[in-house]
mmCIF file of C-alpha atoms in Angstrom:
data_model
loop_
_atom_site.group_PDB
_atom_site.id
_atom_site.type_symbol
_atom_site.label_atom_id
_atom_site.label_comp_id
_atom_site.label_asym_id
_atom_site.label_seq_id
_atom_site.Cartn_x
_atom_site.Cartn_y
_atom_site.Cartn_z
ATOM 1 C CA ALA A 16 -9.125 62.563 92.443
ATOM 2 C CA GLN A 17 -6.213 62.698 90.291
ATOM 3 C CA SER A 18 -6.469 63.716 87.090
ATOM 4 C CA VAL A 19 -3.896 63.661 84.445
ATOM 5 C CA SER A 20 -3.727 66.038 81.401
ATOM 6 C CA GLN A 21 -1.729 66.316 78.334
ATOM 7 C CA HIS A 22 -1.388 69.157 76.077
ATOM 8 C CA ASN A 23 -1.560 68.966 72.913
ATOM 9 C CA HIS A 24 -4.911 66.262 71.167
ATOM 10 C CA HIS A 25 -2.984 65.587 67.866
ATOM 11 C CA VAL A 26 1.100 66.516 67.283
ATOM 12 C CA ILE A 27 2.408 65.777 63.596
ATOM 13 C CA LEU A 28 6.545 65.564 62.865
ATOM 14 C CA SER A 29 8.329 64.700 60.218
ATOM 15 C CA GLU A 30 10.931 62.177 60.357
ATOM 16 C CA ALA A 31 14.043 63.277 62.868
ATOM 17 C CA ALA A 32 12.229 65.527 64.122
ATOM 18 C CA SER A 33 12.543 65.777 68.340
ATOM 19 C CA LEU A 34 9.106 64.775 69.993
ATOM 20 C CA GLU A 35 8.301 66.096 73.195
ATOM 21 C CA LEU A 36 4.901 65.250 74.557
ATOM 22 C CA GLY A 37 3.444 67.523 77.918
ATOM 23 C CA CYS A 38 1.921 65.343 80.790
ATOM 24 C CA ASN A 39 0.909 66.823 84.245
ATOM 25 C CA TYR A 40 -0.985 65.839 87.148
ATOM 26 C CA SER A 41 -2.609 66.801 90.098
ATOM 27 C CA TYR A 42 -2.121 64.549 93.289
ATOM 28 C CA GLY A 43 -0.601 66.447 96.379
ATOM 29 C CA GLY A 44 1.524 62.751 96.942
ATOM 30 C CA THR A 45 3.672 60.306 96.259
ATOM 31 C CA VAL A 46 3.133 59.430 93.197
ATOM 32 C CA ASN A 47 4.506 56.586 90.548
ATOM 33 C CA LEU A 48 4.489 57.680 86.696
ATOM 34 C CA PHE A 49 4.117 55.966 83.080
ATOM 35 C CA TRP A 50 3.457 56.533 80.053
ATOM 36 C CA TYR A 51 2.128 54.028 77.176
ATOM 37 C CA VAL A 52 1.778 53.832 73.727
ATOM 38 C CA GLN A 53 -0.930 52.293 71.348
ATOM 39 C CA TYR A 54 -0.136 51.667 67.956
ATOM 40 C CA PRO A 55 -2.648 51.558 65.368
ATOM 41 C CA GLY A 56 -4.976 48.388 65.772
ATOM 42 C CA GLN A 57 -2.443 46.831 68.508
ATOM 43 C CA HIS A 58 -2.953 47.086 72.591
ATOM 44 C CA LEU A 59 -1.131 49.452 74.968
ATOM 45 C CA GLN A 60 2.246 48.762 75.598
ATOM 46 C CA LEU A 61 4.690 49.921 78.663
ATOM 47 C CA LEU A 62 6.827 53.123 77.688
ATOM 48 C CA LEU A 63 9.029 53.644 80.850
ATOM 49 C CA LYS A 64 7.686 53.898 84.409
ATOM 50 C CA TYR A 65 8.922 56.352 86.376
ATOM 51 C CA PHE A 66 8.708 54.956 90.800
ATOM 52 C CA SER A 67 11.420 57.158 92.783
ATOM 53 C CA GLY A 68 15.240 57.454 92.637
ATOM 54 C CA ASP A 69 16.650 59.757 89.369
ATOM 55 C CA PRO A 70 13.889 61.257 87.530
ATOM 56 C CA LEU A 71 15.213 61.163 84.076
ATOM 57 C CA VAL A 72 13.985 57.865 82.688
ATOM 58 C CA LYS A 73 14.334 56.069 80.177
ATOM 59 C CA GLY A 74 12.237 53.273 78.604
ATOM 60 C CA ILE A 75 12.329 51.368 75.302
ATOM 61 C CA LYS A 76 12.832 52.243 71.766
ATOM 62 C CA GLY A 77 14.506 55.430 72.757
ATOM 63 C CA PHE A 78 12.612 57.217 74.891
ATOM 64 C CA GLU A 79 12.817 58.835 77.940
ATOM 65 C CA ALA A 80 10.540 60.957 80.384
ATOM 66 C CA GLU A 81 11.916 63.619 82.942
ATOM 67 C CA PHE A 82 9.481 64.070 85.991
ATOM 68 C CA ILE A 83 9.637 67.126 87.890
ATOM 69 C CA LYS A 84 8.205 67.393 90.888
ATOM 70 C CA SER A 85 7.431 71.030 91.644
ATOM 71 C CA LYS A 86 5.758 71.101 88.134
ATOM 72 C CA PHE A 87 3.689 68.319 88.840
ATOM 73 C CA SER A 88 5.180 67.096 84.903
ATOM 74 C CA PHE A 89 6.272 63.863 83.645
ATOM 75 C CA ASN A 90 6.928 64.475 79.863
ATOM 76 C CA LEU A 91 8.365 62.280 77.001
ATOM 77 C CA ARG A 92 10.586 63.164 74.843
ATOM 78 C CA LYS A 93 12.894 61.474 72.143
ATOM 79 C CA PRO A 94 15.370 62.809 70.169
ATOM 80 C CA SER A 95 14.314 61.190 66.886
ATOM 81 C CA VAL A 96 10.947 60.105 65.707
ATOM 82 C CA GLN A 97 10.340 57.745 63.392
ATOM 83 C CA TRP A 98 7.611 56.749 61.368
ATOM 84 C CA SER A 99 6.620 53.677 63.115
ATOM 85 C CA ASP A 100 6.715 55.655 66.207
ATOM 86 C CA THR A 101 2.968 57.011 64.736
ATOM 87 C CA ALA A 102 0.812 56.070 67.781
ATOM 88 C CA GLU A 103 -1.395 57.235 70.907
ATOM 89 C CA TYR A 104 0.673 57.611 73.387
ATOM 90 C CA PHE A 105 -0.865 58.108 76.877
ATOM 91 C CA CYS A 106 0.122 59.453 80.554
ATOM 92 C CA ALA A 107 -1.355 57.746 83.857
ATOM 93 C CA VAL A 108 -0.377 58.354 86.910
ATOM 94 C CA ASN A 109 -1.221 56.710 90.150
ATOM 95 C CA GLU A 110 -0.799 56.527 93.936
ATOM 96 C CA GLY A 111 2.610 55.836 95.054
ATOM 97 C CA SER A 112 2.251 53.734 98.126
ATOM 98 C CA SER A 113 -0.747 51.340 97.146
ATOM 99 C CA GLY A 114 -0.722 51.630 93.497
ATOM 100 C CA GLN A 115 -4.024 52.690 93.366
ATOM 101 C CA ASN A 116 -6.326 55.199 92.354
ATOM 102 C CA PHE A 117 -4.625 54.360 88.357
ATOM 103 C CA VAL A 118 -5.468 57.528 86.084
ATOM 104 C CA PHE A 119 -5.130 58.068 82.373
ATOM 105 C CA GLY A 120 -4.849 61.497 80.391
ATOM 106 C CA PRO A 121 -6.872 61.854 76.945
ATOM 107 C CA GLY A 122 -4.257 60.533 75.083
ATOM 108 C CA THR A 123 -1.743 62.315 72.521
ATOM 109 C CA ARG A 124 -1.746 61.461 69.199
ATOM 110 C CA LEU A 125 1.603 61.090 66.947
ATOM 111 C CA SER A 126 1.845 61.702 62.972
ATOM 112 C CA VAL A 127 5.341 61.403 62.436
ATOM 113 C CA LEU A 128 5.872 62.149 58.339
ATOM 114 C CA PRO A 129 8.071 60.098 56.333
ATOM 115 C CA SER B 1 6.778 41.467 82.886
ATOM 116 C CA ALA B 2 2.791 39.603 82.496
ATOM 117 C CA VAL B 3 1.364 38.422 79.640
ATOM 118 C CA ILE B 4 -2.291 38.836 78.999
ATOM 119 C CA SER B 5 -4.951 37.100 76.749
ATOM 120 C CA GLN B 6 -8.732 37.930 75.499
ATOM 121 C CA LYS B 7 -11.139 36.740 74.576
ATOM 122 C CA PRO B 8 -13.319 37.113 72.290
ATOM 123 C CA SER B 9 -11.123 39.320 69.977
ATOM 124 C CA ARG B 10 -14.624 40.888 69.086
ATOM 125 C CA ASP B 11 -18.030 40.602 68.432
ATOM 126 C CA ILE B 12 -21.399 41.708 67.423
ATOM 127 C CA CYS B 13 -24.623 41.327 69.254
ATOM 128 C CA GLN B 14 -27.781 41.945 69.977
ATOM 129 C CA ARG B 15 -29.375 44.343 71.873
ATOM 130 C CA GLY B 16 -30.465 43.282 75.562
ATOM 131 C CA THR B 17 -28.079 40.316 75.090
ATOM 132 C CA SER B 18 -24.976 39.622 76.966
ATOM 133 C CA LEU B 19 -21.809 38.910 76.984
ATOM 134 C CA THR B 20 -18.766 37.698 78.869
ATOM 135 C CA ILE B 21 -15.037 38.402 78.276
ATOM 136 C CA GLN B 22 -12.484 35.806 79.531
ATOM 137 C CA CYS B 23 -8.844 37.373 80.635
ATOM 138 C CA GLN B 24 -6.290 35.170 80.892
ATOM 139 C CA VAL B 25 -3.088 36.296 83.194
ATOM 140 C CA ASP B 26 0.082 33.795 82.555
ATOM 141 C CA SER B 27 1.614 34.653 86.156
ATOM 142 C CA GLN B 28 -0.240 35.504 89.346
ATOM 143 C CA VAL B 29 -1.215 38.597 89.916
ATOM 144 C CA THR B 30 -3.014 39.855 92.882
ATOM 145 C CA MET B 31 -5.264 43.227 90.965
ATOM 146 C CA MET B 32 -7.178 43.005 87.891
ATOM 147 C CA PHE B 33 -8.634 45.593 86.454
ATOM 148 C CA TRP B 34 -11.192 46.245 83.515
ATOM 149 C CA TYR B 35 -11.293 49.325 80.665
ATOM 150 C CA ARG B 36 -13.425 50.799 78.195
ATOM 151 C CA GLN B 37 -12.312 52.722 76.287
ATOM 152 C CA GLN B 38 -14.571 54.517 73.530
ATOM 153 C CA PRO B 39 -12.708 55.105 69.986
ATOM 154 C CA GLY B 40 -10.192 57.488 70.148
ATOM 155 C CA GLN B 41 -10.598 58.212 73.555
ATOM 156 C CA SER B 42 -8.941 57.145 76.892
ATOM 157 C CA LEU B 43 -9.660 54.680 79.243
ATOM 158 C CA THR B 44 -12.187 55.204 81.550
ATOM 159 C CA LEU B 45 -11.784 52.002 84.670
ATOM 160 C CA ILE B 46 -15.031 50.530 84.880
ATOM 161 C CA ALA B 47 -13.627 47.950 88.445
ATOM 162 C CA THR B 48 -10.876 46.316 90.193
ATOM 163 C CA ALA B 49 -10.976 43.245 90.294
ATOM 164 C CA ASN B 50 -8.946 40.927 93.093
ATOM 165 C CA GLN B 51 -9.343 37.715 93.845
ATOM 166 C CA GLY B 52 -12.250 36.253 96.727
ATOM 167 C CA SER B 53 -13.317 39.715 97.290
ATOM 168 C CA GLU B 54 -16.347 41.620 95.443
ATOM 169 C CA ALA B 55 -15.106 43.938 92.888
ATOM 170 C CA THR B 56 -14.844 47.503 93.801
ATOM 171 C CA TYR B 57 -16.117 49.200 90.645
ATOM 172 C CA GLU B 58 -16.008 52.980 89.619
ATOM 173 C CA SER B 59 -18.835 55.919 89.569
ATOM 174 C CA GLY B 60 -20.704 54.958 86.810
ATOM 175 C CA PHE B 61 -20.563 51.323 86.832
ATOM 176 C CA VAL B 62 -22.662 49.216 88.800
ATOM 177 C CA ILE B 63 -22.225 45.577 89.788
ATOM 178 C CA ASP B 64 -25.779 44.340 87.823
ATOM 179 C CA LYS B 65 -24.789 45.958 84.702
ATOM 180 C CA PHE B 66 -21.148 44.632 84.722
ATOM 181 C CA PRO B 67 -20.890 41.525 87.387
ATOM 182 C CA ILE B 68 -17.213 40.192 87.552
ATOM 183 C CA SER B 69 -15.824 37.342 88.436
ATOM 184 C CA ARG B 70 -12.278 36.097 89.911
ATOM 185 C CA PRO B 71 -12.324 33.116 90.927
ATOM 186 C CA ASN B 72 -8.579 33.224 91.159
ATOM 187 C CA LEU B 73 -5.173 35.212 90.654
ATOM 188 C CA THR B 74 -4.773 34.448 87.087
ATOM 189 C CA PHE B 75 -8.307 34.662 85.640
ATOM 190 C CA SER B 76 -10.948 37.177 85.321
ATOM 191 C CA THR B 77 -14.589 37.472 83.176
ATOM 192 C CA LEU B 78 -16.846 40.557 82.984
ATOM 193 C CA THR B 79 -20.059 40.497 81.554
ATOM 194 C CA VAL B 80 -21.393 43.596 79.492
ATOM 195 C CA SER B 81 -25.806 42.632 80.279
ATOM 196 C CA ASN B 82 -28.138 43.703 79.031
ATOM 197 C CA MET B 83 -26.311 45.304 75.939
ATOM 198 C CA SER B 84 -27.640 48.628 74.534
ATOM 199 C CA PRO B 85 -25.650 50.278 71.224
ATOM 200 C CA GLU B 86 -23.984 52.738 74.038
ATOM 201 C CA ASP B 87 -22.367 49.474 75.304
ATOM 202 C CA SER B 88 -20.330 49.690 71.817
ATOM 203 C CA SER B 89 -16.580 49.916 73.275
ATOM 204 C CA ILE B 90 -13.504 48.106 73.254
ATOM 205 C CA TYR B 91 -13.236 46.336 76.846
ATOM 206 C CA LEU B 92 -9.681 45.810 77.706
ATOM 207 C CA CYS B 93 -7.962 43.956 81.357
ATOM 208 C CA SER B 94 -5.248 44.647 82.687
ATOM 209 C CA ALA B 95 -2.594 43.255 85.365
ATOM 210 C CA GLN B 96 -1.010 44.879 87.828
ATOM 211 C CA GLY B 97 2.449 43.708 88.127
ATOM 212 C CA THR B 98 5.040 44.407 90.662
ATOM 213 C CA TYR B 99 5.309 48.157 90.436
ATOM 214 C CA ASN B 100 2.679 48.991 90.593
ATOM 215 C CA GLU B 101 2.638 49.203 87.047
ATOM 216 C CA GLN B 102 0.192 47.491 84.384
ATOM 217 C CA PHE B 103 0.315 45.123 81.779
ATOM 218 C CA PHE B 104 -2.567 45.628 79.184
ATOM 219 C CA GLY B 105 -4.430 42.519 77.078
ATOM 220 C CA PRO B 106 -5.098 42.609 73.513
ATOM 221 C CA GLY B 107 -8.411 44.210 74.417
ATOM 222 C CA THR B 108 -12.374 42.935 73.603
ATOM 223 C CA ARG B 109 -13.903 44.947 70.712
ATOM 224 C CA LEU B 110 -17.685 44.924 70.804
ATOM 225 C CA THR B 111 -20.404 46.397 68.399
ATOM 226 C CA VAL B 112 -23.888 46.304 69.835
ATOM 227 C CA LEU B 113 -26.749 46.629 67.489
#
């Protein structure tokens, strides 16, 4: 069975600091990878996704993620965070061809101090 | 991307009763999903709802407790039956997009007294 781990439970940064949230998955086959964000009181939104091709994926709001197949990782990055980035971030993976077995990581709470 | 709405947005229910949550998608989708999210925690998949077939339940979830309907390609319902306080949670539906991503509804916050 697939599983997803996220390195940090809670990350606290000051505005303008750089962000990197770790995500690792366990699955031997082809995968699709996702990052979702959940702002306080709002529903889950898709930040970015990887299916194939360039392992560096750019998403909305200045976020990007890099798929490193050899490390089974899909870390999320942003060069300069803003207070409005305060949210819960979830990494997710599903099987590449079928799209089945969509599994979420435990989430990382990001707090950005003004 | 698909836009998903859910009703009700929240409810407070008595122990032993049942609640049906509705999920509407603004476009036709093959696969819809139901999740549960405890406060401050990640999402747990309850079941996959495909139109024209029985829902597929994940380990720990059964049809008698969480019956699901999928009458067409834009609509699904989840019923939480014979509720207990342990069922208090946020229930989310999602729809699978063209590239196997999922789009989520706003959720239904359920409190069982």
